[in-house]
mmCIF file of C-alpha atoms in Angstrom:
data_model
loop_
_atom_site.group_PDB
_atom_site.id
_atom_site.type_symbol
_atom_site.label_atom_id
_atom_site.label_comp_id
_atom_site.label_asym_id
_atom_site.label_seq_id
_atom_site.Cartn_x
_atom_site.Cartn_y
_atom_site.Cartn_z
ATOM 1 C CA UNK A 25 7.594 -16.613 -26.915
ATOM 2 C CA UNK A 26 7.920 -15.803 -23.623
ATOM 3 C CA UNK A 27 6.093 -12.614 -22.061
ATOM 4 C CA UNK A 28 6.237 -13.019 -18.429
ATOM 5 C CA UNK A 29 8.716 -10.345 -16.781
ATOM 6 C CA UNK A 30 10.243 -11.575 -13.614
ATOM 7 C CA UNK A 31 10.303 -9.324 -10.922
ATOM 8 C CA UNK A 32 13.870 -7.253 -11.643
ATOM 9 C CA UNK A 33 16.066 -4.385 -12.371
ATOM 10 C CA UNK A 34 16.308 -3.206 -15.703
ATOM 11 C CA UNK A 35 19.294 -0.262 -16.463
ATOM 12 C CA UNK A 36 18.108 3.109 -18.025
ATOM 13 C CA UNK A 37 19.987 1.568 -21.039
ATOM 14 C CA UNK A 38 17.396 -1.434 -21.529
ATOM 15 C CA UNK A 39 14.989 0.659 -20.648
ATOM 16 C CA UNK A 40 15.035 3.407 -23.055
ATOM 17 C CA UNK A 41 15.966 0.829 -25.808
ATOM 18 C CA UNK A 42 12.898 -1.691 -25.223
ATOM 19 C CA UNK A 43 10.674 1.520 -24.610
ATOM 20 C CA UNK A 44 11.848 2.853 -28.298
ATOM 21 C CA UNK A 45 11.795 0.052 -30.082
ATOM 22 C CA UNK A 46 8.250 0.133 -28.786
ATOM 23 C CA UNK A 47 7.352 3.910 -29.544
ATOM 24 C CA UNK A 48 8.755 2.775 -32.902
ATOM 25 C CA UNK A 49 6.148 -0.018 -33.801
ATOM 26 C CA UNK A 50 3.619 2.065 -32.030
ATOM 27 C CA UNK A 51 4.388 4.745 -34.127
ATOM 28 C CA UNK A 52 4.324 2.290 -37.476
ATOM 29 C CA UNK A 53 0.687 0.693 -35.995
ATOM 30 C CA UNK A 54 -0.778 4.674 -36.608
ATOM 31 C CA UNK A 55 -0.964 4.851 -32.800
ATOM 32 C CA UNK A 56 -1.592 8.519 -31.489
ATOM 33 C CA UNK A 57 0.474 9.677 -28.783
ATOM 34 C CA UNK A 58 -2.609 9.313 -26.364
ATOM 35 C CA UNK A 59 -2.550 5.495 -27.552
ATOM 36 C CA UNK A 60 0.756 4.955 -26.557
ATOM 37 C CA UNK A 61 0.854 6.658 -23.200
ATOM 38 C CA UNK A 62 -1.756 4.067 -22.302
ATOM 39 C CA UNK A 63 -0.406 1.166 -24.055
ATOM 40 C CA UNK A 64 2.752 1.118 -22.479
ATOM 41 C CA UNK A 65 1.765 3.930 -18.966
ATOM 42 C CA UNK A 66 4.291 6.143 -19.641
ATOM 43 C CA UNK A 67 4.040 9.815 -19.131
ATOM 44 C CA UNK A 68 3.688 12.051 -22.563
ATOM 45 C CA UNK A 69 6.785 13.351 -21.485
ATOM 46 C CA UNK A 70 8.599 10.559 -21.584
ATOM 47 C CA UNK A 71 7.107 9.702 -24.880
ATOM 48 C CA UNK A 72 8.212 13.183 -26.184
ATOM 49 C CA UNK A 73 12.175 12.120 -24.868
ATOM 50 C CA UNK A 74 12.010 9.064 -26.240
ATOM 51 C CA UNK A 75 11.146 10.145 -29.280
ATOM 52 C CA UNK A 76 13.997 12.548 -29.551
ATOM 53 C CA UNK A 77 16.977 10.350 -29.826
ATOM 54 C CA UNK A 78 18.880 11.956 -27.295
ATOM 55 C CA UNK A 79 21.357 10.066 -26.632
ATOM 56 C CA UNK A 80 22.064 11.351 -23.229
ATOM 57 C CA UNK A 81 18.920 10.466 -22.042
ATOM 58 C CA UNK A 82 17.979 7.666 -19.811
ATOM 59 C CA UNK A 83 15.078 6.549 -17.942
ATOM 60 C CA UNK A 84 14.083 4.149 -15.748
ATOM 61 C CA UNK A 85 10.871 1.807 -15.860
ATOM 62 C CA UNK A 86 9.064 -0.406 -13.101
ATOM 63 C CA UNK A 87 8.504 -4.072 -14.368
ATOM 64 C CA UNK A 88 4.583 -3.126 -15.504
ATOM 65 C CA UNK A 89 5.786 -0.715 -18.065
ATOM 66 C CA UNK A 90 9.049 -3.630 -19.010
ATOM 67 C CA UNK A 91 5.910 -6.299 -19.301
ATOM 68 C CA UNK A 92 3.770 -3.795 -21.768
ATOM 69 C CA UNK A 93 6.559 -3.012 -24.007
ATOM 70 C CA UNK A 94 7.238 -7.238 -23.975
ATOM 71 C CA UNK A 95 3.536 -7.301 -25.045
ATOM 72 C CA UNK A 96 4.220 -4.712 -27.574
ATOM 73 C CA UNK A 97 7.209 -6.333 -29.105
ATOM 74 C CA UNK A 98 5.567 -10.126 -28.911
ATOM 75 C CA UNK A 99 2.543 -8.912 -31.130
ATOM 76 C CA UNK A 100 5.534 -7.531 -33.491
ATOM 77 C CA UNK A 101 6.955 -10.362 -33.912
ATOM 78 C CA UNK A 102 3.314 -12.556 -33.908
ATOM 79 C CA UNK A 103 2.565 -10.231 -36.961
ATOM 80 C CA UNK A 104 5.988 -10.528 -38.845
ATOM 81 C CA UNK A 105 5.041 -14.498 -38.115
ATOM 82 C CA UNK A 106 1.793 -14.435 -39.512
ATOM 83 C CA UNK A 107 1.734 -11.793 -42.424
ATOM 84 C CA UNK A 108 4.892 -11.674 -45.441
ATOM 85 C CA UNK A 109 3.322 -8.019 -46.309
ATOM 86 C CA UNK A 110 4.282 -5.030 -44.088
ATOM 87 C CA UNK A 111 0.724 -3.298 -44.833
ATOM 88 C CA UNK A 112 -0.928 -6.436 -42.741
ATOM 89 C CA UNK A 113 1.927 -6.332 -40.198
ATOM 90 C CA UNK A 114 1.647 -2.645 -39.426
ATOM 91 C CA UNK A 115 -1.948 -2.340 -40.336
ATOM 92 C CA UNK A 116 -3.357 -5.120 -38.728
ATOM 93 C CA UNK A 117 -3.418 -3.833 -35.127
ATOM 94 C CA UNK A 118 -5.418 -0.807 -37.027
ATOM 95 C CA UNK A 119 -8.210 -2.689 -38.826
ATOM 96 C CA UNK A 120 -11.595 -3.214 -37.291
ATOM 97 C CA UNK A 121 -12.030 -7.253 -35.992
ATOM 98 C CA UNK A 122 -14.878 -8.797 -35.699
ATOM 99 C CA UNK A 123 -14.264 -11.516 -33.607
ATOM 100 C CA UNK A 124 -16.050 -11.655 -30.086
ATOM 101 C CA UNK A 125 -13.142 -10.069 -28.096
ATOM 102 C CA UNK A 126 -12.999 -7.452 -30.204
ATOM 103 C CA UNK A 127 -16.461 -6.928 -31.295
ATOM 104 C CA UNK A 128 -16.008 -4.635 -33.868
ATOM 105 C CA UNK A 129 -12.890 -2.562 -32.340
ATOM 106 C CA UNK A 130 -9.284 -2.513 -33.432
ATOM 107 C CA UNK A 131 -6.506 -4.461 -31.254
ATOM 108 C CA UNK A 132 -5.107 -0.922 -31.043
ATOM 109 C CA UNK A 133 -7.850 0.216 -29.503
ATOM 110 C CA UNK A 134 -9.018 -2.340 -26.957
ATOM 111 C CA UNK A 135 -4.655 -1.932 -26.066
ATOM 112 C CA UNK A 136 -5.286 1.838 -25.673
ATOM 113 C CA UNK A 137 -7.704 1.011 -22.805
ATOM 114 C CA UNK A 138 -4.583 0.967 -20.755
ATOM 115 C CA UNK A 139 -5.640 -1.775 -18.892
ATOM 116 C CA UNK A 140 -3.207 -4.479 -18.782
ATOM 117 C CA UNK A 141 -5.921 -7.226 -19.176
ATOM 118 C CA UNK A 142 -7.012 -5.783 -22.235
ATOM 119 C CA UNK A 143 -3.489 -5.550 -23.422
ATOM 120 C CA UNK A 144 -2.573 -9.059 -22.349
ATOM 121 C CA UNK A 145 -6.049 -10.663 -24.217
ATOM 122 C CA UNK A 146 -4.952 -8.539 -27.126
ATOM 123 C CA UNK A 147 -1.612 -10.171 -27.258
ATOM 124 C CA UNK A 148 -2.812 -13.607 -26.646
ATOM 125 C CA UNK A 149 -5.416 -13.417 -29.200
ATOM 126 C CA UNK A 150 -2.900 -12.075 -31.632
ATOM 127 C CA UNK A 151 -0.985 -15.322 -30.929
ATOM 128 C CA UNK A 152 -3.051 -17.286 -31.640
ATOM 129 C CA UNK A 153 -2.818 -16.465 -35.125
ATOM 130 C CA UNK A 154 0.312 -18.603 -35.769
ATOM 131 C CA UNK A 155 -1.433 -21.718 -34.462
ATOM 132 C CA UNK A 156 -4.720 -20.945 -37.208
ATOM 133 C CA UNK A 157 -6.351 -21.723 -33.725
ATOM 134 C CA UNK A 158 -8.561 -18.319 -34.293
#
């Protein structure tokens, strides 16, 4: 899986449906709204809209907030991969890990520092799952 984002346009369209499909898995992870305003640097307005269903509504999002929600949806499927049981996909990114990255903290919370390092070593050790390489 790819998660590099070329430099491009995205319509409102893609954008609201790759930011809900995020808010979506967020939501299923147990993030908090705080969590996913930093995950993914959106406003908590624009969580609150996105969350609505309208389907009027339309944003538009810069290629950082494009590559987060890539992130987002490549750990998805890296979990759906790795685990047959939902309560491992979904509650994986929850559970305290003990390996040195994480030293003791959940992947949703070393995401949640908003950083997109931390996001990115988050995803890549995720990945690494499917290889048995962790």
């Amino acid at each position: 899986m790819t998660t590099a984002i070329q430099a491009q346009s995205f319509s409102k369209s893609q954008c609201v449906a790759g930011l809900r499909a995020a808010l979506n898995i967020l939501d299923r992870w147990k993030a908090s709204c705080e969590q996913a305003c930093r995950i993914l640097r959106i406003s908590r307005s624009t969580y609150t809209r996105a969350r609505q269903q309208d389907s009027d509504w339309s944003v538009g999002l810069d290629a950082d907030q494009m590559q987060r929600i890539s992130f987002v949806l490549n750990i998805h499927a890296t979990l759906r991969l790795v685990f047959d049981n939902p309560e491992n996909v979904y509650g994986f990114p929850a559970m305290a890990n003990r390996n040195e990255f994480f030293n003791g903290r959940a992947p949703l919370e070393v995401m949640a520092q908003g950083d997109m390092i931390s996001l990115y070593e988050t995803f890549r050790r995720i990945d690494t799952l499917r290889g048995a390489q962790w």
